[in-house]
Coordinates of C-alpha atoms in Angstrom, one line a residue:
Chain A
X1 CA -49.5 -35.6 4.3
X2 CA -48.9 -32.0 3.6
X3 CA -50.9 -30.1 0.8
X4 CA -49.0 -29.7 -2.1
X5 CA -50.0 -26.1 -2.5
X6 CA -48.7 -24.8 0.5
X7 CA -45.2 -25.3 -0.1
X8 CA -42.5 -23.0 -0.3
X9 CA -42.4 -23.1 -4.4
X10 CA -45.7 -21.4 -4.2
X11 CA -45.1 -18.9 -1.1
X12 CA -47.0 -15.6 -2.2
X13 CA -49.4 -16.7 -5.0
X14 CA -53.1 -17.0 -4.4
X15 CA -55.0 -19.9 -3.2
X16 CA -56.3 -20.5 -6.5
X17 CA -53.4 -19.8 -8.1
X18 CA -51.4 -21.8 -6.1
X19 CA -54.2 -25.0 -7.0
X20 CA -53.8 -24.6 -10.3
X21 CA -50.2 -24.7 -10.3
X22 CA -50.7 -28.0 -7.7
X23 CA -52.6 -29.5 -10.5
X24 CA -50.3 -30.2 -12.9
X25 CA -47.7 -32.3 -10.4
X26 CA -48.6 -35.9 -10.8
X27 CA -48.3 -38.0 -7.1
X28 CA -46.2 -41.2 -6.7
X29 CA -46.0 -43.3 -4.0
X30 CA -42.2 -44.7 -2.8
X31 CA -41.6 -48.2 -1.0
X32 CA -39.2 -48.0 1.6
X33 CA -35.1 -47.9 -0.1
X34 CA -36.5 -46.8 -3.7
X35 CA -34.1 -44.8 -5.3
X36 CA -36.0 -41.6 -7.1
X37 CA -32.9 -40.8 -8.6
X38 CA -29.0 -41.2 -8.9
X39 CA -26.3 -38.8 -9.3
X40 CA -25.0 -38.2 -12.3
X41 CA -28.7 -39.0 -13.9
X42 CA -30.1 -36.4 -16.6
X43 CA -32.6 -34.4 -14.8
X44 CA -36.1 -35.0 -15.8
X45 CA -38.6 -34.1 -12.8
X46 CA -38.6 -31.3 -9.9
X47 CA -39.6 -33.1 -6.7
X48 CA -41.8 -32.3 -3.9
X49 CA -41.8 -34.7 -0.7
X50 CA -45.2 -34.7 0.7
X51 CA -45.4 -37.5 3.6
X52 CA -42.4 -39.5 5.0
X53 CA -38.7 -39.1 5.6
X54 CA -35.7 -39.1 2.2
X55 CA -32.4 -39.3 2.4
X56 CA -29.9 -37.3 0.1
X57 CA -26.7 -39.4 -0.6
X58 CA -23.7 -39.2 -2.8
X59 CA -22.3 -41.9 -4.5
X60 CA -18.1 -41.9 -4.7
X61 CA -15.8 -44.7 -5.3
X62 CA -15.3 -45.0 -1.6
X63 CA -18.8 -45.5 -1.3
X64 CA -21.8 -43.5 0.1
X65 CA -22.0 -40.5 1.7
X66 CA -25.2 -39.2 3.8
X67 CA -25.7 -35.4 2.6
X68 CA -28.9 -34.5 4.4
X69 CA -32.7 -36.0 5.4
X70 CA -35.4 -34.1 3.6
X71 CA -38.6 -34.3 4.8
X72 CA -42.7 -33.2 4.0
X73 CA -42.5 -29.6 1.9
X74 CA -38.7 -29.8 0.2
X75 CA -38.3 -28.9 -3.3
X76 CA -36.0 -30.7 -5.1
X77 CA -34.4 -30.6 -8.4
X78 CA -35.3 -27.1 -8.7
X79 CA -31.7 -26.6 -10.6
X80 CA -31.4 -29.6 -13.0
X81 CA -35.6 -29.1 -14.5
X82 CA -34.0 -25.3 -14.7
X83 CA -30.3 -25.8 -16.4
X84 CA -31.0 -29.6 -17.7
X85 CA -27.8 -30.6 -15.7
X86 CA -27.2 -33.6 -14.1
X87 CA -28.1 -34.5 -10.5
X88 CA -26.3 -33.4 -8.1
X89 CA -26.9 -36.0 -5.4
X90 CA -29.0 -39.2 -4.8
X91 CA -32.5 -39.4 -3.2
X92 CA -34.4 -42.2 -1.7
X93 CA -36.9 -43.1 0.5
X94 CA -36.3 -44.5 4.0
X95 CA -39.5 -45.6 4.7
X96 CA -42.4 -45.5 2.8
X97 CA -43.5 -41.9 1.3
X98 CA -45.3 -40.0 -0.9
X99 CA -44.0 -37.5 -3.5
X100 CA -45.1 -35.3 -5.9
X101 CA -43.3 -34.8 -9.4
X102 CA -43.3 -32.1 -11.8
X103 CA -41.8 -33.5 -15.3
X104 CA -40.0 -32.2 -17.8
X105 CA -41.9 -33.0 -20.6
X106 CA -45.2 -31.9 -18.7
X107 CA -43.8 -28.1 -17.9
X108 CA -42.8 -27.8 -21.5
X109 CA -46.5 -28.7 -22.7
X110 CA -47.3 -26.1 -20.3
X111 CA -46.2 -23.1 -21.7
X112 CA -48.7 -23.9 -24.9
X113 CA -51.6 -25.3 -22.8
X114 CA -51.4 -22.9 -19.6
X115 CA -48.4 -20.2 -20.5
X116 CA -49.3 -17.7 -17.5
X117 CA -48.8 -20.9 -14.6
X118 CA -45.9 -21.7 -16.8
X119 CA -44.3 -18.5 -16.6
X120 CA -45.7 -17.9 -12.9
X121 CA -44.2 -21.4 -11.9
X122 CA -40.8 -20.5 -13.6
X123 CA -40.8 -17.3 -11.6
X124 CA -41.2 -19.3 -8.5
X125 CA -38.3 -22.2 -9.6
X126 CA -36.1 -19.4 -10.0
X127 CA -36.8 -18.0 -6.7
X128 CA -36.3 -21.1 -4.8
X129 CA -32.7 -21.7 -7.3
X130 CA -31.8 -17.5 -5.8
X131 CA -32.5 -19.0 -1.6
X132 CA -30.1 -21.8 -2.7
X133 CA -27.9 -19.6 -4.8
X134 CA -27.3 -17.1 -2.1
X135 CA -26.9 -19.9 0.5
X136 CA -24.2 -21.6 -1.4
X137 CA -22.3 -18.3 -2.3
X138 CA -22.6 -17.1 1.4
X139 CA -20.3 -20.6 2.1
X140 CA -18.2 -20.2 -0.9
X141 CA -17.1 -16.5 0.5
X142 CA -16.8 -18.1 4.0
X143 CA -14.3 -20.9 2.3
X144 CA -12.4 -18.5 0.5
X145 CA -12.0 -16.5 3.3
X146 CA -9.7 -19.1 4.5
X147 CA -6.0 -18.7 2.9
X148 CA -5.2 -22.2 1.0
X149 CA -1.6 -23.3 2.7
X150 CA 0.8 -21.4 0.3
X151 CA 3.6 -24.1 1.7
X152 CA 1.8 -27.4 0.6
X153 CA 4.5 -30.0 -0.6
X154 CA 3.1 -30.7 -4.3
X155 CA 4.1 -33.2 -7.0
X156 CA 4.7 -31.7 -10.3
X157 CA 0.9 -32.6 -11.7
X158 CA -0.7 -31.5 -8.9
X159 CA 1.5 -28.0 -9.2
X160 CA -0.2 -28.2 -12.5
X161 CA -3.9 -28.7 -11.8
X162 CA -3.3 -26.3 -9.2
X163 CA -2.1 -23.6 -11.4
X164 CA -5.0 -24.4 -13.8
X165 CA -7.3 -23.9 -10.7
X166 CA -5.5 -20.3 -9.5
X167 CA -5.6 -19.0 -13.8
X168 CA -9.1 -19.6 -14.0
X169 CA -10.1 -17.8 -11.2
X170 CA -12.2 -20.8 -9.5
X171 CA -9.7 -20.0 -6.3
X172 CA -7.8 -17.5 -4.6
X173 CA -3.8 -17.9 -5.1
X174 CA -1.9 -17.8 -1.8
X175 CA 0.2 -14.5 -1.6
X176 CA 3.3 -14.9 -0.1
Chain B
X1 CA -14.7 7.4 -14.7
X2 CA -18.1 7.1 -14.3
X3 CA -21.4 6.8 -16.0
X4 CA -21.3 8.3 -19.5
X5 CA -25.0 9.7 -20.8
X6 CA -25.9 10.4 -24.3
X7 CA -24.4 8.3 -26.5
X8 CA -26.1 5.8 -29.1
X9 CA -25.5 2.3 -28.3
X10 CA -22.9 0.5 -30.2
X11 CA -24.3 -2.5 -32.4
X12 CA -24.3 -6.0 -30.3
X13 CA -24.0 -8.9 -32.2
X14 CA -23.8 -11.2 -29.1
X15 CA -27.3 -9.8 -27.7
X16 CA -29.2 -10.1 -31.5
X17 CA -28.0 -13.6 -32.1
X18 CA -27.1 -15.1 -28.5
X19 CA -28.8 -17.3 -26.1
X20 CA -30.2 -14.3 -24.0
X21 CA -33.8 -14.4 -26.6
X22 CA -33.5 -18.1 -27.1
X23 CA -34.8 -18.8 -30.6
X24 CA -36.1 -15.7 -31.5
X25 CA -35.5 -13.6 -35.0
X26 CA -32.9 -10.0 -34.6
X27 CA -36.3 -8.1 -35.8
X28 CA -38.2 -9.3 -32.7
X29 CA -35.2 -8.7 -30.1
X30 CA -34.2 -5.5 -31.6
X31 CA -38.0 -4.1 -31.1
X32 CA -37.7 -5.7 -27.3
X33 CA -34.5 -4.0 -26.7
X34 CA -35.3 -0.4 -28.5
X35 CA -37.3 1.1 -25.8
X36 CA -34.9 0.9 -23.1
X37 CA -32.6 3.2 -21.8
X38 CA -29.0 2.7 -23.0
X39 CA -26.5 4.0 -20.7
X40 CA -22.5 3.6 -21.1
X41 CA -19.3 3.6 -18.3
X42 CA -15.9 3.4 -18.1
X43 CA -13.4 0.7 -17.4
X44 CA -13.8 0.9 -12.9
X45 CA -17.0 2.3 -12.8
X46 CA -18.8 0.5 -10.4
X47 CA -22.3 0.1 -11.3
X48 CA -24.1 -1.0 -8.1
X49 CA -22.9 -1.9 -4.6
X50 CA -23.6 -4.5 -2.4
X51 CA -27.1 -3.3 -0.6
X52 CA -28.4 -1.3 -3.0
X53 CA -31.7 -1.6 -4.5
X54 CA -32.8 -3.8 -7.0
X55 CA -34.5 -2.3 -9.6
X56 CA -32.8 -3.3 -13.2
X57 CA -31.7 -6.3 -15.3
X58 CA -29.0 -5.2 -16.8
X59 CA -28.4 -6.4 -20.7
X60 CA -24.6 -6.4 -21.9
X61 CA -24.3 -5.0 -25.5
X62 CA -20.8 -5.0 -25.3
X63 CA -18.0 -4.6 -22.4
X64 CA -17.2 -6.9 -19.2
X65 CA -18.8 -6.7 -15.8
X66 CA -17.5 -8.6 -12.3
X67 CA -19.8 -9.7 -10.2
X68 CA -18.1 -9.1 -6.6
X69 CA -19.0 -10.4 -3.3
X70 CA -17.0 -10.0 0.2
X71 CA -15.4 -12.4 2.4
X72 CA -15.1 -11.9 5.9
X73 CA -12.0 -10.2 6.1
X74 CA -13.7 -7.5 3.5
X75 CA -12.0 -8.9 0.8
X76 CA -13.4 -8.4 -2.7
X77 CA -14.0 -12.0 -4.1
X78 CA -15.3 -12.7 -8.0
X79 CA -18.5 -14.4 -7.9
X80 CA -19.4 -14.5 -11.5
X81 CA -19.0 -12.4 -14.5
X82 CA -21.1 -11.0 -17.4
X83 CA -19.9 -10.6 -20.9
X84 CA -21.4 -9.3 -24.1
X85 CA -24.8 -11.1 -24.8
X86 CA -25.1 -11.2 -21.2
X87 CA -27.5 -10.4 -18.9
X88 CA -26.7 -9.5 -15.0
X89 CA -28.9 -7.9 -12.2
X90 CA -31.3 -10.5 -11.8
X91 CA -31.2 -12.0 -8.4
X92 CA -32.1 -9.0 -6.8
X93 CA -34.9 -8.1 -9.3
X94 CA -36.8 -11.7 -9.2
X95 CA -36.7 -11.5 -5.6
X96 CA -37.8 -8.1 -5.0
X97 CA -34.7 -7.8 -2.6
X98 CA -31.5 -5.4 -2.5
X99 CA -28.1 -6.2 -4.5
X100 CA -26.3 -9.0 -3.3
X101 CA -23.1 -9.1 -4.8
X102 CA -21.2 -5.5 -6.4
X103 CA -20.8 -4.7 -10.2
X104 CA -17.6 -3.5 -11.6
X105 CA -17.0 -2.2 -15.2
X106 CA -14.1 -3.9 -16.1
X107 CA -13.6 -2.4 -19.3
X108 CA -15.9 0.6 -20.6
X109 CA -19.3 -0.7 -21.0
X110 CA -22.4 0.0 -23.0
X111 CA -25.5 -1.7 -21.5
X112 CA -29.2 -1.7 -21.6
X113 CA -31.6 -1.2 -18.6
X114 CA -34.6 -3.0 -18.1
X115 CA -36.6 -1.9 -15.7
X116 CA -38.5 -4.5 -13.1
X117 CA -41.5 -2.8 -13.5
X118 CA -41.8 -3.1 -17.3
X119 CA -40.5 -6.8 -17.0
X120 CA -43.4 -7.9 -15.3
X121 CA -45.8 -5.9 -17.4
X122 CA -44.2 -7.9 -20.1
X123 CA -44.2 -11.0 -18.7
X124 CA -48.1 -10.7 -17.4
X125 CA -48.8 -9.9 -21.2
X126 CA -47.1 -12.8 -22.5
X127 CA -44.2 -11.1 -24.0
X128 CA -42.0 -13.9 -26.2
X129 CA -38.3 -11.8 -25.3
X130 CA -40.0 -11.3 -22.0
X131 CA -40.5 -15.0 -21.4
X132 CA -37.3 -15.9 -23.2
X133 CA -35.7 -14.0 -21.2
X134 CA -36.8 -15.2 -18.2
X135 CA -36.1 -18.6 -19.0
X136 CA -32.2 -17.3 -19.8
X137 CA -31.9 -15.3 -16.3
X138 CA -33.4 -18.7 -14.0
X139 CA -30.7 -20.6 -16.0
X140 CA -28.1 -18.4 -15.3
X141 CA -29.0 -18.7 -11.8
X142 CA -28.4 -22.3 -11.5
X143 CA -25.5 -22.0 -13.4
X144 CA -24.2 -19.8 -10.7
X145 CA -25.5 -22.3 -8.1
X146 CA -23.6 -25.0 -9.9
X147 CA -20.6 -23.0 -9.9
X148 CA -20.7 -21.9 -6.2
X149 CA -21.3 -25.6 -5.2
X150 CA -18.2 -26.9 -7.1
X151 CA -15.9 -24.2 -6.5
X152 CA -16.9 -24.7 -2.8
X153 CA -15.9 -29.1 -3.5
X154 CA -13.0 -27.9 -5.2
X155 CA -11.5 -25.6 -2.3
X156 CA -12.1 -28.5 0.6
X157 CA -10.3 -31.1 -2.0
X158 CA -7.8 -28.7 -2.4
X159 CA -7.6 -28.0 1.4
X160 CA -7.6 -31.6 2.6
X161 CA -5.2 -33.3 0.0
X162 CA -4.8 -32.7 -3.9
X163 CA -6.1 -35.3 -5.3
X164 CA -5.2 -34.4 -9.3
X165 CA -8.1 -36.6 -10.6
X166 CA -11.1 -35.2 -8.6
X167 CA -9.6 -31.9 -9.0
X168 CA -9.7 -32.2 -12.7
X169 CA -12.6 -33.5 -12.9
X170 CA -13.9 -30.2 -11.2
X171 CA -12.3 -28.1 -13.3
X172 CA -13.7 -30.1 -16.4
X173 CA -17.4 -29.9 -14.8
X174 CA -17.0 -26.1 -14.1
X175 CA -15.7 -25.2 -17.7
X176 CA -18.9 -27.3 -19.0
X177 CA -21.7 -25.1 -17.2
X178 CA -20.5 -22.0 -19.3
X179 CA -23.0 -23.3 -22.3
X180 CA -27.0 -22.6 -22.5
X181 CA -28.9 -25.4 -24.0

C-alpha cells in the first residue's frame, strides 16, 4: 500500500506538512465490485486509491462503458469536492482495495479547526483540477481543430439543437 | 488601442456584491481591492499572450475579456470568458507556470491587478477576501474543466450522429455550470 502522503495532491509540501494534511483523510476498505460512487451522484468525498486496482465506468441507457483503470496514488473527485457538481463517472473496485477519503463535511470543519492545511490543501485541489484542466482543453482544441461536416443531412430539430449549439459558442460553425 | 494608465476605476457593482468574495460585506472587499493597481484598455487590446508569464489575477470591474486558445491549424478558438465580477489569470498564477490560453479586451475594460506575490502573503496570513477568493478561482477552474469535458462529448455526438436528446441534454448541463454555489 502506498503512503498517503506521497501522492501527487501533496507534490511540494513538506514531509510534515504533507502528514498533517494525510491526517485528516479517513481509510476505507472496498470488497471486490463495491461501487464507491455512481454518476450522476452529488459529490461528497475526494478519493485517493491506496492498494488495489478501480475501474472508472459510465452508465448510459445502452449500458456500461469502461473509461479507464486507476490504480495506487490517483486523486479523484478533485472537481465535484471543488464545484459541488455531480459525478462525472462511476468507480468501483475490481478486487479488493483500500482507499482513502477526504469528506465534504470534514474539509469544511477544517477551515475553523486547521485553516492554514485548509487553505494549503485547497491550493493543492486546485492544482491537480489545472493538470486536468489543461489536459482536457489541450483535446477540446485538438477536436475543434477538426471541421464538423458542413454537408450533414439534418431533420428540422436536429437543425435546431444544432443552431443552438453554433449561437452559444460551445462549437465552431462550418464555413462554407 | 492599448493599455490606458491613469484613470480612476469606475464603480463595480458585480465585484462588491458578486460571488468573487463569497459572503463577505462591500466594506471588507472594497478595503481588499483598494490597494491594487487599476489599469484600463480598449475594446482589442490583448492583455497577455499565450507564453507569457504568469504573474497577476486579474479582477473584472467592468468590461469583457476572451479567453483564447489555438488549435492546430493556428486557429484562435474561445476557451472561456470573463465578465464583470469576474476574475481571470489564475491558472497560470496557482501553478507558478506561463499563460496558457491569450486574453482579449473585447470591449474597453477597467480591471484590477493582483499580484501573485501579495496573494500568497495574504493567503499565508489568513486573509478572509484572500481565502474567499481562492475558493472562487479553484471553482472556476472546475467549471472550466466541466466545460472542456462536455463541449469535448458534445463535438464527438455531433460528429458521429446528432442525436437531439443527448445533445440537448449537453447543452442544458453546460448552461447549468455558469452559477457559483
Amino acid at each position: 500500500m502506498i503512503d498517503l502522503a506521497t501522492i501527487v495532491l501533496f507534490e511540494g509540501l513538506e514531509d510534515r506538512r504533507a502528514q498533517n494534511m494525510a491526517r485528516v483523510f479517513e481509510q476505507r476498505k472496498l470488497a471486490a465490485g463495491q461501487v464507491v460512487f455512481h454518476e450522476g451522484d452529488a459529490s461528497d468525498s475526494l478519493v485517493v486509491v491506496l492498494d488495489g486496482l478501480m475501474e472508472l465506468y459510465r452508465e448510459g441507457a445502452a449500458g456500461e462503458t469502461h473509461l479507464a483503470d486507476v490504480g495506487p496514488g490517483r486523486v479523484l473527485g478533485t472537481t465535484s469536492l471543488i464545484d459541488a457538481g455531480p459525478r462525472s463517472a462511476s468507480l468501483r473496485a475490481y478486487d479488493d482495495a483500500t482507499i482513502a477519503v477526504l469528506d465534504k463535511e470534514t474539509f469544511q470543519t477544517l477551515w475553523s479547526s486547521d485553516g492554514d492545511t485548509a487553505s494549503r490543501l485547497l491550493r493543492q485541489m486546485a492544482l491537480v483540477a489545472i493538470s486536468e484542466l489543461q489536459s482536457g482543453q489541450r483535446r477540446l482544441l485538438e477536436s475543434l481543430s477538426v471541421p464538423i461536416d458542413s454537408q450533414l443531412q439534418l431533420g428540422n430539430m436536429e437543425s435546431d439543437i444544432l443552431a443552438c449549439v453554433y449561437q452559444a459558442g460551445y462549437l465552431r460553425q462550418p464555413t462554407g | 488601442m492599448g493599455w490606458i494608465i491613469g484613470l480612476d476605476p469606475p464603480e463595480s457593482p458585480p465585484v462588491l456584491e458578486g460571488p468573487l468574495f463569497g459572503d463577505l460585506p462591500a466594506q471588507a472587499r472594497t478595503d481588499f481591492l483598494r490597494p491594487l493597481a487599476h489599469k484600463a484598455a480598449d475594446e482589442g487590446t490583448i492583455l497577455y499572450y499565450q507564453g507569457d508569464p504568469s504573474d497577476t489575477i486579474w479582477i473584472v470591474l467592468s468590461g469583457e475579456i476572451s479567453l483564447l486558445g489555438e488549435t492546430e491549424a493556428e486557429e484562435s478558438v474561445e476557451l472561456d470568458r470573463a465578465r464583470p465580477g469576474d476574475a481571470f489569470g489564475e491558472v497560470g498564477v496557482l501553478s507558478h507556470t506561463g499563460r496558457r490560453l491569450t486574453a482579449k479586451a473585447d470591449t474597453p475594460v477597467h480591471l484590477r491587478a493582483l499580484r501573485r506575490e501579495r496573494f500568497e502573503l495574504l493567503l499565508d496570513q489568513r486573509d478572509p477576501c484572500a481565502e474567499a477568493l481562492l475558493r472562487y478561482l479553484a471553482w472556476r477552474v472546475c467549471r472550466r474543466l466541466r466545460q472542456a469535458n462536455l463541449r469535448i462529448e458534445l463535438s464527438n455526438d455531433v460528429r458521429s450522429k446528432v442525436d437531439p436528446h443527448a445533445v440537448a441534454r449537453q447543452i442544458g448541463e453546460l448552461d447549468k455550470l455558469v452559477e457559483y454555489p
